[in-house]
Coordinates of C-alpha atoms in Angstrom, one line a residue:
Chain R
X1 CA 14.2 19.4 24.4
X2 CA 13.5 19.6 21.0
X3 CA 16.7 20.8 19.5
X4 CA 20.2 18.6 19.7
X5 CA 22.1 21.8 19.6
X6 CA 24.6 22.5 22.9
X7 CA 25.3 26.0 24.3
X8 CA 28.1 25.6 22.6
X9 CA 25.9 25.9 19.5
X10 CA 27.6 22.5 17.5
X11 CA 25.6 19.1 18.2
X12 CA 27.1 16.9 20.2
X13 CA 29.4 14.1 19.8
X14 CA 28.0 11.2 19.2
X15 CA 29.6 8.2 20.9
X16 CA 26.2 6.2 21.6
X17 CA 26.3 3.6 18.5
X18 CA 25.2 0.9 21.0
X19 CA 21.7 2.7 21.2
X20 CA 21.1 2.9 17.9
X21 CA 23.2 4.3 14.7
X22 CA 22.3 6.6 11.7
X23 CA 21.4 4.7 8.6
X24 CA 24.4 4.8 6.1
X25 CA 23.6 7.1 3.3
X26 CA 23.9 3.7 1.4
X27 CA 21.2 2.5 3.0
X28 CA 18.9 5.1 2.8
X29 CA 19.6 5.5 -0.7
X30 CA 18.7 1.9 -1.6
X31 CA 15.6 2.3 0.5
X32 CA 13.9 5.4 -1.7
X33 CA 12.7 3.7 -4.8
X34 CA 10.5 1.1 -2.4
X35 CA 8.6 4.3 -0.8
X36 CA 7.4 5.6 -4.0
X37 CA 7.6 3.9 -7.3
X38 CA 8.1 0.3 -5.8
X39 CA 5.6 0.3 -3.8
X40 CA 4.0 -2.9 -4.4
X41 CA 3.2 -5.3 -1.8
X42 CA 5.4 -8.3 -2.4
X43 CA 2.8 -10.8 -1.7
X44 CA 1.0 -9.4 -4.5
X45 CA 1.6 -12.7 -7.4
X46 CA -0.6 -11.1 -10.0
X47 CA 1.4 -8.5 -11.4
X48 CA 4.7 -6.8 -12.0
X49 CA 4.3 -4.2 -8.8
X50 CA 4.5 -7.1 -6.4
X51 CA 7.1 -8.9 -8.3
X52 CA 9.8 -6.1 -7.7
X53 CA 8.6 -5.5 -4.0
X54 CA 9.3 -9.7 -3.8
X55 CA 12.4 -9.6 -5.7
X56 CA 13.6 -6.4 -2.9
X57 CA 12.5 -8.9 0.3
X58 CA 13.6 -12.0 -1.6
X59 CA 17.6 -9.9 -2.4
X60 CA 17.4 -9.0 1.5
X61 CA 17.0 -12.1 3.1
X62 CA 20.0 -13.3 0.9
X63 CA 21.9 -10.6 2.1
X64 CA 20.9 -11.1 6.0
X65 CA 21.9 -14.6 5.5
X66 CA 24.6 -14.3 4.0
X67 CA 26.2 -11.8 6.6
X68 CA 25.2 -14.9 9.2
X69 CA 26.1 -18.0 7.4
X70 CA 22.4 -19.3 7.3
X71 CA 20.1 -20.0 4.6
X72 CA 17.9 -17.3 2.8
X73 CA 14.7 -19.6 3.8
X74 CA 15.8 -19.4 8.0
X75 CA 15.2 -15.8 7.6
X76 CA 11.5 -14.7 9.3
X77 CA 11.3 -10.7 8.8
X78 CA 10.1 -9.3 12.3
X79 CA 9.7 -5.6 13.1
X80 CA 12.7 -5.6 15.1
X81 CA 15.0 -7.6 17.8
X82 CA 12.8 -7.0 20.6
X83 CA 9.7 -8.7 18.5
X84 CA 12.3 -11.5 17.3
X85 CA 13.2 -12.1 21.1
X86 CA 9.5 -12.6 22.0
X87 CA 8.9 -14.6 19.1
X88 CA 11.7 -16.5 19.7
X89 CA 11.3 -17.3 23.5
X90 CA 7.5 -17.6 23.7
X91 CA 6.8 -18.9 20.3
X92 CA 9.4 -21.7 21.4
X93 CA 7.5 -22.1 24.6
X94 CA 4.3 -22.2 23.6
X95 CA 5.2 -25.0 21.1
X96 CA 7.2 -27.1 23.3
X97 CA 4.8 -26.5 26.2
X98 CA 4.1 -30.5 26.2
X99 CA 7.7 -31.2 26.4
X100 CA 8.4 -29.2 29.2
X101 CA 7.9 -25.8 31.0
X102 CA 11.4 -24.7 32.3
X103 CA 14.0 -22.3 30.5
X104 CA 17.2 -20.4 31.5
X105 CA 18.4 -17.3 31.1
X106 CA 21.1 -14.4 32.5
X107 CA 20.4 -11.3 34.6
X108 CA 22.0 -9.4 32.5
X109 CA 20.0 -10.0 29.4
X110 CA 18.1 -7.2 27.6
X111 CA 14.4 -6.5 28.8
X112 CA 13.0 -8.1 25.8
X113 CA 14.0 -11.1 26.8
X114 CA 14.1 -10.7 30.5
X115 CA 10.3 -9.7 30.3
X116 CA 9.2 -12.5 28.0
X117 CA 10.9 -14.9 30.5
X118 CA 8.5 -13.0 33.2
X119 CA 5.1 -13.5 30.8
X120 CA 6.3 -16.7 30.5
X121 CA 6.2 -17.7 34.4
X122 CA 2.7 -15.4 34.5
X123 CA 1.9 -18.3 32.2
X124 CA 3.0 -21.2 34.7
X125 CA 6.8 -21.6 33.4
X126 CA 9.3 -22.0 35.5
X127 CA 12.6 -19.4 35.0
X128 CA 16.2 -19.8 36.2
X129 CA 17.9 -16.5 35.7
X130 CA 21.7 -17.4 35.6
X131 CA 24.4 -14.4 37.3
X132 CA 27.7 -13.8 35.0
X133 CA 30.6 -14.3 36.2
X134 CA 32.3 -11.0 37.4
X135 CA 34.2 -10.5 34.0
X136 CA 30.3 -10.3 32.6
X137 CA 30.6 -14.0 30.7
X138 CA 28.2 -17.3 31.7
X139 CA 29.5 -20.0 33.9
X140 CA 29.2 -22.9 31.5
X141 CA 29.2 -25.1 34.5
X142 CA 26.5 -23.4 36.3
X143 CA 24.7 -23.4 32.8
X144 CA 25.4 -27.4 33.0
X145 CA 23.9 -27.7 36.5
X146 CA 21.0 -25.7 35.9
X147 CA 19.6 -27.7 33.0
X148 CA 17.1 -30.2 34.0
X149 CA 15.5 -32.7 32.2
X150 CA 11.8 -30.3 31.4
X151 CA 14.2 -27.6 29.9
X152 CA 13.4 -26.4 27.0
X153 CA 15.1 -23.2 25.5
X154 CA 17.6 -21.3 26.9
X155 CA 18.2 -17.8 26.1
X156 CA 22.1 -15.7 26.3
X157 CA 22.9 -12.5 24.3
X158 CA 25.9 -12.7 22.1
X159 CA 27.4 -9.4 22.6
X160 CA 26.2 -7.8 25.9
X161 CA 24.5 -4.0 25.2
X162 CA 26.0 -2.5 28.0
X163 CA 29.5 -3.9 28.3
X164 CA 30.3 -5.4 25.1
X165 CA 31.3 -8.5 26.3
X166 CA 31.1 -12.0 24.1
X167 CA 29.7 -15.0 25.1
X168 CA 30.9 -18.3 23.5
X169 CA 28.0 -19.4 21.3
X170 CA 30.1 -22.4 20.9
X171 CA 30.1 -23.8 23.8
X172 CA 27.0 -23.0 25.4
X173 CA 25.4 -24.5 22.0
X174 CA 27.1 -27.7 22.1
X175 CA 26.1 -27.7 25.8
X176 CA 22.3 -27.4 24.9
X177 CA 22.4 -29.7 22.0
X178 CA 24.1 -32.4 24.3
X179 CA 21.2 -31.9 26.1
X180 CA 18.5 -31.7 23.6
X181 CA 17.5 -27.8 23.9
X182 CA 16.9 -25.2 22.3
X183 CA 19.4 -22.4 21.9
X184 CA 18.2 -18.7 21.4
X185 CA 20.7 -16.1 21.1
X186 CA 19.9 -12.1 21.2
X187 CA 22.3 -11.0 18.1
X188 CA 21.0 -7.2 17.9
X189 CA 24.4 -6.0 19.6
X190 CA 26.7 -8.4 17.6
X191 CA 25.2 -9.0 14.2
X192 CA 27.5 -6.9 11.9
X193 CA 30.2 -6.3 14.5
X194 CA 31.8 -9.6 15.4
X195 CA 31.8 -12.5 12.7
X196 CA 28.9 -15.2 12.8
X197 CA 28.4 -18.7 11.1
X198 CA 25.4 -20.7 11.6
X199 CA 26.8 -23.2 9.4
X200 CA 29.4 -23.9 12.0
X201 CA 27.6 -22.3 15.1
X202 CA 25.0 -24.6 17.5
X203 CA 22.5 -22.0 17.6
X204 CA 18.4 -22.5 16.7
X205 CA 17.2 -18.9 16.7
X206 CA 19.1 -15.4 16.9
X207 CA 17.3 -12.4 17.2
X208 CA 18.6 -9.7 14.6
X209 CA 18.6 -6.1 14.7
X210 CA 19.1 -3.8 11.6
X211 CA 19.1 0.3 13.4
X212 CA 22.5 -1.3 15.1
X213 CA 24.4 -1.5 11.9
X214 CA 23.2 1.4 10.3
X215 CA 20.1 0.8 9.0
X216 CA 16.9 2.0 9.6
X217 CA 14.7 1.4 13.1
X218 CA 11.4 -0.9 12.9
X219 CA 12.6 -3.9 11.0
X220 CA 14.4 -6.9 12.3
X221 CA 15.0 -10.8 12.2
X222 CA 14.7 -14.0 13.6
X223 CA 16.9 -16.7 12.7
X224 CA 15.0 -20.3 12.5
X225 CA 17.1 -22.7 12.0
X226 CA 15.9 -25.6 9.2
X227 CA 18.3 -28.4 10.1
X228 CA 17.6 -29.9 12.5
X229 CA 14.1 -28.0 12.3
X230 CA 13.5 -26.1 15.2
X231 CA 9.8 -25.9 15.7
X232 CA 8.3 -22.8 17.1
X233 CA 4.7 -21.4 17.4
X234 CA 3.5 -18.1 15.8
X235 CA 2.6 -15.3 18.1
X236 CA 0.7 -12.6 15.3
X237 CA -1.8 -14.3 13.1
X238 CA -3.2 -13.1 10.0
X239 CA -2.3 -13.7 6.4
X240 CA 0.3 -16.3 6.9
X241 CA 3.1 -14.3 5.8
X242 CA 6.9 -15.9 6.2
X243 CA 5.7 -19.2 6.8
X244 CA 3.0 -18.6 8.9
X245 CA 5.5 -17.3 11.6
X246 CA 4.8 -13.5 11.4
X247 CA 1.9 -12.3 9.6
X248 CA 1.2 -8.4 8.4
X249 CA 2.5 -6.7 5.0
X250 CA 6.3 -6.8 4.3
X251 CA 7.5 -3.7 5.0
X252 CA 9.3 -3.5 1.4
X253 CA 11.5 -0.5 1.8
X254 CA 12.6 -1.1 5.8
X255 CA 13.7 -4.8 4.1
X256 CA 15.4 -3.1 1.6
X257 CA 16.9 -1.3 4.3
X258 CA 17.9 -4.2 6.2
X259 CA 19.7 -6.3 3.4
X260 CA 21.5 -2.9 2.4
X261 CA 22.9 -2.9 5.9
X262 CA 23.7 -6.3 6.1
X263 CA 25.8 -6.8 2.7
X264 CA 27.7 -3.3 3.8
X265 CA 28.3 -5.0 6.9
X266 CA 29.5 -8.3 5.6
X267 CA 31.9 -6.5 2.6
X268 CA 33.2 -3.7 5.5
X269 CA 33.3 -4.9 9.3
X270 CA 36.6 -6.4 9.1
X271 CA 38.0 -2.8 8.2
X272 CA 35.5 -0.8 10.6
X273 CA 36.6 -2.9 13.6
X274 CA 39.9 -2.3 12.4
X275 CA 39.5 1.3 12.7
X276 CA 37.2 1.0 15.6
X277 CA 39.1 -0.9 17.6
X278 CA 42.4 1.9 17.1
X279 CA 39.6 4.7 18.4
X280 CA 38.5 2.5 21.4
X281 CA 42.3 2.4 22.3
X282 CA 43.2 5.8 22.0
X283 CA 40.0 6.7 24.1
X284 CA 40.6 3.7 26.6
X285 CA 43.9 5.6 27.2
X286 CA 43.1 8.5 27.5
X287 CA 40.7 8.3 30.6
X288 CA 43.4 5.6 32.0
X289 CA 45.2 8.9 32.6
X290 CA 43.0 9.6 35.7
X291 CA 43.4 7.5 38.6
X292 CA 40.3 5.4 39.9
X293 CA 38.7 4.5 36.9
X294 CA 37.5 1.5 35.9
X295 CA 36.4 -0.7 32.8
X296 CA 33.6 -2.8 33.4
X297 CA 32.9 -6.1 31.9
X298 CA 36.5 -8.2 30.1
X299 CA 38.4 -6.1 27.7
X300 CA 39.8 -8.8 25.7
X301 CA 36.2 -11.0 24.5
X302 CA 34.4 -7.7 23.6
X303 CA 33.4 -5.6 20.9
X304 CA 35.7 -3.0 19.6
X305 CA 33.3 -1.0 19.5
X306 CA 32.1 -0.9 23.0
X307 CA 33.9 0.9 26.0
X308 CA 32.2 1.1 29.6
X309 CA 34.1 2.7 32.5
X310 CA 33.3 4.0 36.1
X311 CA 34.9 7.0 37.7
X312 CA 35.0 6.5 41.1
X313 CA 33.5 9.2 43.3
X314 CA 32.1 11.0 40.8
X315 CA 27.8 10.4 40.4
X316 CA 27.3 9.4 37.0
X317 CA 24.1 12.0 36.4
X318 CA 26.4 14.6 37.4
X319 CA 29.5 13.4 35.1
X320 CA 26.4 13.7 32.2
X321 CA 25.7 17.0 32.9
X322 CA 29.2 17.8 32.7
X323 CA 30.0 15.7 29.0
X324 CA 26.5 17.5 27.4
X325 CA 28.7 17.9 24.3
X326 CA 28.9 13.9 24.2
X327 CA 26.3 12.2 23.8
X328 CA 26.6 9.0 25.9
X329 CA 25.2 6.5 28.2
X330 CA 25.5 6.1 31.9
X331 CA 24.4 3.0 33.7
X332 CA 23.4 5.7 36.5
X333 CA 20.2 6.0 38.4
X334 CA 18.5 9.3 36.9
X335 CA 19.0 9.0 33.3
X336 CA 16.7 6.3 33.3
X337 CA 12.9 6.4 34.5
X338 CA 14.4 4.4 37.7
X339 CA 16.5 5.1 40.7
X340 CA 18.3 1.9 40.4
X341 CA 21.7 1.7 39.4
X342 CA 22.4 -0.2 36.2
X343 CA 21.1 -4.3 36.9
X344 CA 23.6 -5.2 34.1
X345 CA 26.6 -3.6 36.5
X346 CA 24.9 -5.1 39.9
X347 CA 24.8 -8.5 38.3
X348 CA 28.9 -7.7 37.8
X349 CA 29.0 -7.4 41.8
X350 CA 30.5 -3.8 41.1
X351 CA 29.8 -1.6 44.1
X352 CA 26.5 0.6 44.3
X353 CA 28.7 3.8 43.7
X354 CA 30.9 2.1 41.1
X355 CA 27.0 1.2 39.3
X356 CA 26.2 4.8 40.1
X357 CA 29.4 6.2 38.2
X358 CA 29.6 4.3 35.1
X359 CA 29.2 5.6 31.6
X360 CA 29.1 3.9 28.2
X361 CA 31.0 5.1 25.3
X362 CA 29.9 3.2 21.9
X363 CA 32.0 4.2 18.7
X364 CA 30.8 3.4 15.0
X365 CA 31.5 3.8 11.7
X366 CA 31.6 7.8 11.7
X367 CA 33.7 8.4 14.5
X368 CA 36.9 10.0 14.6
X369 CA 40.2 10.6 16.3
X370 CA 38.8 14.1 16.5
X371 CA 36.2 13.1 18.1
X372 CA 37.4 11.3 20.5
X373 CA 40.5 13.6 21.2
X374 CA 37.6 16.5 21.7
X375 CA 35.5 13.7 24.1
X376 CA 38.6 13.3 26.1
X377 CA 39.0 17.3 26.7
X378 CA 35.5 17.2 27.9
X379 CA 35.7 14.1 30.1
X380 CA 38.6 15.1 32.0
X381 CA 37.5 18.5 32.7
X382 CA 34.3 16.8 33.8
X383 CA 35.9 14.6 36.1
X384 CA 38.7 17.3 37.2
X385 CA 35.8 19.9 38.2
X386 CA 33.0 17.0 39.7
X387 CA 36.1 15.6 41.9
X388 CA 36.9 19.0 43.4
X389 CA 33.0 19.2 44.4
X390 CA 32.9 15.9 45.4
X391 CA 33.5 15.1 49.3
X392 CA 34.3 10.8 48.9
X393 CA 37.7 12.2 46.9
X394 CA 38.6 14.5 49.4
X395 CA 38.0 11.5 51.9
X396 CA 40.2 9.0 49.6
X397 CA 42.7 11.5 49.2
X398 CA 42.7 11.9 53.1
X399 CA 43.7 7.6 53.1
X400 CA 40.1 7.1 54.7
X401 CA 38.3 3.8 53.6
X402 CA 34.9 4.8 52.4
X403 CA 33.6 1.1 53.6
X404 CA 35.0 1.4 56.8
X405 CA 32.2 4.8 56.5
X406 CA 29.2 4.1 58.8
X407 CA 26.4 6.2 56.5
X408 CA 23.7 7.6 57.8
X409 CA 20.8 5.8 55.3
X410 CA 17.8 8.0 53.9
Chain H
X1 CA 16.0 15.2 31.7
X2 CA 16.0 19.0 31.5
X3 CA 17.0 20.9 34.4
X4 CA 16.2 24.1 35.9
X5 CA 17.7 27.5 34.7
X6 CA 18.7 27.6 38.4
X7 CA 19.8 24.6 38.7
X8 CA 22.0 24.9 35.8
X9 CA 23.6 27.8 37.3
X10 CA 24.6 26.2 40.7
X11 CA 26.0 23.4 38.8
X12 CA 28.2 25.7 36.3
X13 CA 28.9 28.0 39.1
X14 CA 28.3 26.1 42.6
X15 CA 29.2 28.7 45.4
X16 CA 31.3 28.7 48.1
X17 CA 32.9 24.9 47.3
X18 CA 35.4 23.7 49.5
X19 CA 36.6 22.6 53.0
X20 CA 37.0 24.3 56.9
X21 CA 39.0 22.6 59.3
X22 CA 36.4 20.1 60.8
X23 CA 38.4 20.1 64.0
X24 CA 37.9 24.2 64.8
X25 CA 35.6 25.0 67.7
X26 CA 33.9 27.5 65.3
X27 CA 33.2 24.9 62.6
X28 CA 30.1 22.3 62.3
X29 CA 30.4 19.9 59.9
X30 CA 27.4 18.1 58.7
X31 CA 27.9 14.8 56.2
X32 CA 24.5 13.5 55.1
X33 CA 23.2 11.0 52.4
X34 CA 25.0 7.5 51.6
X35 CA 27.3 6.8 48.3
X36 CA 25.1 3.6 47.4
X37 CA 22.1 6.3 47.0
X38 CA 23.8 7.8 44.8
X39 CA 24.4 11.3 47.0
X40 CA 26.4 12.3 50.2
X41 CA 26.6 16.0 50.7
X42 CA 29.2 17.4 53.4
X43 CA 28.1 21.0 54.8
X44 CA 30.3 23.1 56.9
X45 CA 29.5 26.3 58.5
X46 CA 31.7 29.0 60.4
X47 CA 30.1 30.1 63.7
X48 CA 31.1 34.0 64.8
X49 CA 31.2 34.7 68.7
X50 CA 27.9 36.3 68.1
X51 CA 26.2 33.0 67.3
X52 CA 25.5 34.4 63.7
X53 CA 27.0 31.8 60.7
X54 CA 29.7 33.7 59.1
X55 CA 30.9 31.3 56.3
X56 CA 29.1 27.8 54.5
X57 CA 31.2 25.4 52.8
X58 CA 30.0 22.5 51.0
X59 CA 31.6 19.3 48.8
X60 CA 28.5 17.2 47.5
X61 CA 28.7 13.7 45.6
X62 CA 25.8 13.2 43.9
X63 CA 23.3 14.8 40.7
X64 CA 23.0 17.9 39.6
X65 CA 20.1 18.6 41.8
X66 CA 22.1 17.5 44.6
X67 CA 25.0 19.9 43.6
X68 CA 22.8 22.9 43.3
X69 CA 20.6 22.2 46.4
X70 CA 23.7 22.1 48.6
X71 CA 24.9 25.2 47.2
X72 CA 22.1 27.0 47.6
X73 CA 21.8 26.5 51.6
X74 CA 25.3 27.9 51.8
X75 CA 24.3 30.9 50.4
X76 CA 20.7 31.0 52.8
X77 CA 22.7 30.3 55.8
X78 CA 25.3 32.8 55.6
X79 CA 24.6 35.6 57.8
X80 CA 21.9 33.6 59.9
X81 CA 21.4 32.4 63.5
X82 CA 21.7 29.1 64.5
X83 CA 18.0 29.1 65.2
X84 CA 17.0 31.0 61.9
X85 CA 19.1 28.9 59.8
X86 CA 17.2 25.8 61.4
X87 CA 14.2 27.0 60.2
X88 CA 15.1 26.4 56.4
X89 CA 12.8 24.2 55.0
X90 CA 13.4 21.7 51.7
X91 CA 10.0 22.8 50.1
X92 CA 11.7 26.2 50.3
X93 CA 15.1 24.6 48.2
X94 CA 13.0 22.6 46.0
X95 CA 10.7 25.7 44.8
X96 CA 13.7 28.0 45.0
X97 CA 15.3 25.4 42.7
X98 CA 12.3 24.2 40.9
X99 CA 13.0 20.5 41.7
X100 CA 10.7 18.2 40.2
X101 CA 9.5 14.9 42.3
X102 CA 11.7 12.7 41.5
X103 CA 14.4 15.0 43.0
X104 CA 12.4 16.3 45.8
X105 CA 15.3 14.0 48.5
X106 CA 18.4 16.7 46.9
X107 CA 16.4 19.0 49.4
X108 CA 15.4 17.0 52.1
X109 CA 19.4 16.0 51.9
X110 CA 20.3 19.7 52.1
X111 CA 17.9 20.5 54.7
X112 CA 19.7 17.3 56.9
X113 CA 22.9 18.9 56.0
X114 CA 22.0 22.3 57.3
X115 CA 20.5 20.6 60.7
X116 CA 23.8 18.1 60.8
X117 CA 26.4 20.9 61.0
X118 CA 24.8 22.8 63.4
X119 CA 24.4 19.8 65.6
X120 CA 27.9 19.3 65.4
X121 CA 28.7 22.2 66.1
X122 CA 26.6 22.9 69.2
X123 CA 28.1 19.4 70.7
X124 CA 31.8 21.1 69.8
X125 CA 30.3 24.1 72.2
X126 CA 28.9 22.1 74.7
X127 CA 30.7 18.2 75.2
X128 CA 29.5 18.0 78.1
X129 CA 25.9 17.5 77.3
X130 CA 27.5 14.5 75.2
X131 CA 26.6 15.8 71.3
X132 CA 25.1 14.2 68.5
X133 CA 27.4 14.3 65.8
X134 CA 25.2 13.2 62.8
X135 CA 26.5 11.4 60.1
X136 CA 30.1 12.3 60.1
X137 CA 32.2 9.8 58.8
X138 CA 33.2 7.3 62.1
X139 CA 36.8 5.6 60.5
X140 CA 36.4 2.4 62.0
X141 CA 40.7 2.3 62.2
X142 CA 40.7 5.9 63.5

């Protein structure tokens, strides 16, 4: 479909910040100048066009540090999280190969790193993918069981991109230093959201995202830490640019970008969660109004941001059909390429239908109480109409135990 | 994923929803389809002495396609034979619908459903010959 327009003729609501957010006017603003008359490439030394572009970079990386506690010089520009993850994981790996050739992970870790953990083991490491606990948060003691003495690097997101949830940096850090490894952390969901301070934090790399915190898509971060040096090997070669760790031009004006994002973020997230948090609520209690729903992953360690519930007996493809003036997630099988009901939900241990029925709200920094009071009409007409279609409600209704059900499989 | 224009109109006006008395003589009931896949559809149909289907009901869990697809066979059935009802096919739903692969089972679901309630209810007619009640829902407690 090529237009975003509903039959309703507005566009819909947009409660899907978790997948990626408009850039701030702010941002975009500050971006401009670098597309047209700043356009030098800052690695140029020899003249005043390359100085400005390098003064732009060399003002962003303050600014992305700054919003993380680290130093400007920790700072490798990437082209996004997904690229940071991968440099992060294998470049670690491909270093510390002599060392060792085992790392550990979670299930319910984003495909950028859950797929450089597979290259990885194409390459002849060895994986241990650790299951969260059923409130969505790592078993520290499991963690402390699975590290042997070959590991090397393991791997957790901070803030989960399905349910929101926080992991405790802390001590799974202090955890892997005890033990000598190396501590990556995925950041794209949390950077800009929840507050983080590598001065403080035992962390080696974090992955950083800019498109989550308004600003624009195709540029990123990895964190490297500098004391104690964590050593990793480059994985694009070419003109040696940030240290050697990630050649190719600077993309000036996506840097810009970035660094625009991050200083708004530092100067304004303690007000947007503020504000966030109050719409989460308000939404959060509104769909408590319908029996059988559920929120997935611990309320209390999680973004403010972030709200995931399942309907039960209601098919999440369906419920998004029914809510096509909000624009949302569901961890359902058909919105994705796949049949499969959300892995991040599985790994939970929620129920196949409970998997099947969830849906993701993510709130931001434009959203409103009209919008959510408007989301709330939608969703329980939604839910009022799909029930009355749907023959598991009629059954619970009746008092009948839908596991007690012997179904016929297809 | 864009839908169907047909689709879309089952969905925004599915026909004939709702629920027969599943312990009448003159109902089948057919209950197809699993909630772990994601769809179970319940078909019920209303037999006249004259062995022609008088009324279809249906309640279906699952996508849109599943919705519509169910929907559809209660319209096709009414007004059928037994026999001519059983010779619905899915490739007919699916192009009637204009399904694409990936929801090619919404069909084969409904065409279960259709062959489910009659089943049921031509054990209901005839207990003797000990009948196959497909996929209705067996209470363990009950």
């Amino acid at each position: 479909m090529g237009s975003t327009a509903t039959t309703s003729g507005r566009r819909p609501i947009y409660l899907d910040y978790s997948a990626t957010t408009p850039v701030d006017p702010r941002v975009a603003a500050k971006m401009w100048p670098y597309l047209t008359e700043s356009f030098g490439n800052p690695a140029s030394r020899s003249h005043a066009y390359g100085w400005e572009a390098e003064e732009a970079v060399e003002n962003a990386r303050a600014e992305v540090a700054a919003l993380i506690g680290a130093d400007p010089r920790e700072i490798v520009f990437t082209s996004g999280a997904t690229e940071s993850d991968n440099l992060a994981i294998k470049g670690a790996a491909h270093f510390h190969k002599g060392r060792g050739r085992h790392l550990i992970t979670m299930t319910t870790e984003h495909k950028a790193v859950l797929d450089s953990m597979r290259q990885l083991e194409r390459e002849g490491f060895e994986v241990s993918y650790l299951p969260p606990r059923p409130d969505g948060l790592l078993d520290l003691e499991l963690l402390a069981k699975t590290l042997r003495p070959d590991t090397i690097l393991v791997s957790v997101m901070h803030v989960n991109n399905e349910i929101g949830v926080i992991q405790d940096l802390e001590a799974i850090g202090t955890l892997c230093r005890r033990h000598g490894v190396l501590f990556h952390v995925d950041a794209a969901q949390s950077a800009g959201k929840t507050p983080i301070d590598l001065a403080t934090l035992p962390v080696d790399l974090m992955a950083l995202s800019a498109h989550k915190i308004y600003g624009p898509k195709g540029i990123g971060a990895l964190y490297v830490r500098r004391k104690p040096r964590t050593r990793i090997a480059a994985e694009i070669h070419g003109g040696g640019h940030e240290g050697g760790l990630r050649s190719g031009t600077l993309a000036t004006h996506q840097i810009a970008g970035l660094g625009e994002a991050y200083r708004l973020a530092r100067l304004e997230m303690a007000m947007d969660n503020a504000r966030i948090g109050k719409l989460r609520d308000r939404l959060l209690a509104g769909l408590m109004v319908h029996d059988e729903v559920y929120v997935n992953g611990d309320l209390a360690r999680r973004v403010p941001h972030n709200l995931n519930v399942s309907f039960n007996f209601v098919e999440g493809e369906s419920l998004m059909m029914a809510m096509k003036d909000i624009a949302v997630s569901s961890g359902s099988a058909c919105t994705s390429a796949s049949l499969e009901p959300s892995y991040v939900l599985r790994a939970l241990g929620r129920s196949d239908e409970l998997a099947h029925s969830s849906i993701r709200f993510s709130l931001g920094r434009f959203t409103t109480d009209a919008d959510i009071d408007a989301a709330l009409a939608v969703i329980g007409g939604a839910i009022e109409k799909l029930r009355a279609l749907s023959p598991l409600w009629e059954m619970h209704q009746e008092g009948i135990d839908l596991a007690s059900v012997k179904w016929a499989a297809h | 994923m864009a839908y169907s224009d047909k689709v879309i109109d089952h969905y925004d006006n599915p026909r004939n929803v709702g629920s027969f008395d599943k312990e009448d003589a003159n109902v089948g009931t057919g209950m197809v389809g699993a909630p772990a896949c994601g769809d179970v559809m319940r078909l019920q149909i209303k037999v006249g002495a004259d062995g022609v289907i008088e009324e279809a009901r249906f309640k279906t869990y699952g996508c849109g396609s599943a919705i519509a697809s169910s929907s559809l066979v209660t319209e096709w059935v009414k007004g059928k034979t037994l026999d001519e009802a059983l010779e619905i096919k899915n490739a007919e739903i699916a192009n009637e619908l204009a399904l694409p692969p990936v929801k090619i089972h919404c069909s084969v679901l409904a065409e279960d459903a259709i062959r489910a309630a009659i089943d049921d209810y031509r054990s209901k007619q005839a207990p003797a010959e000990g009948g196959y009640a497909a996929c209705t829902p067996q209470p363990a407690t009950a």
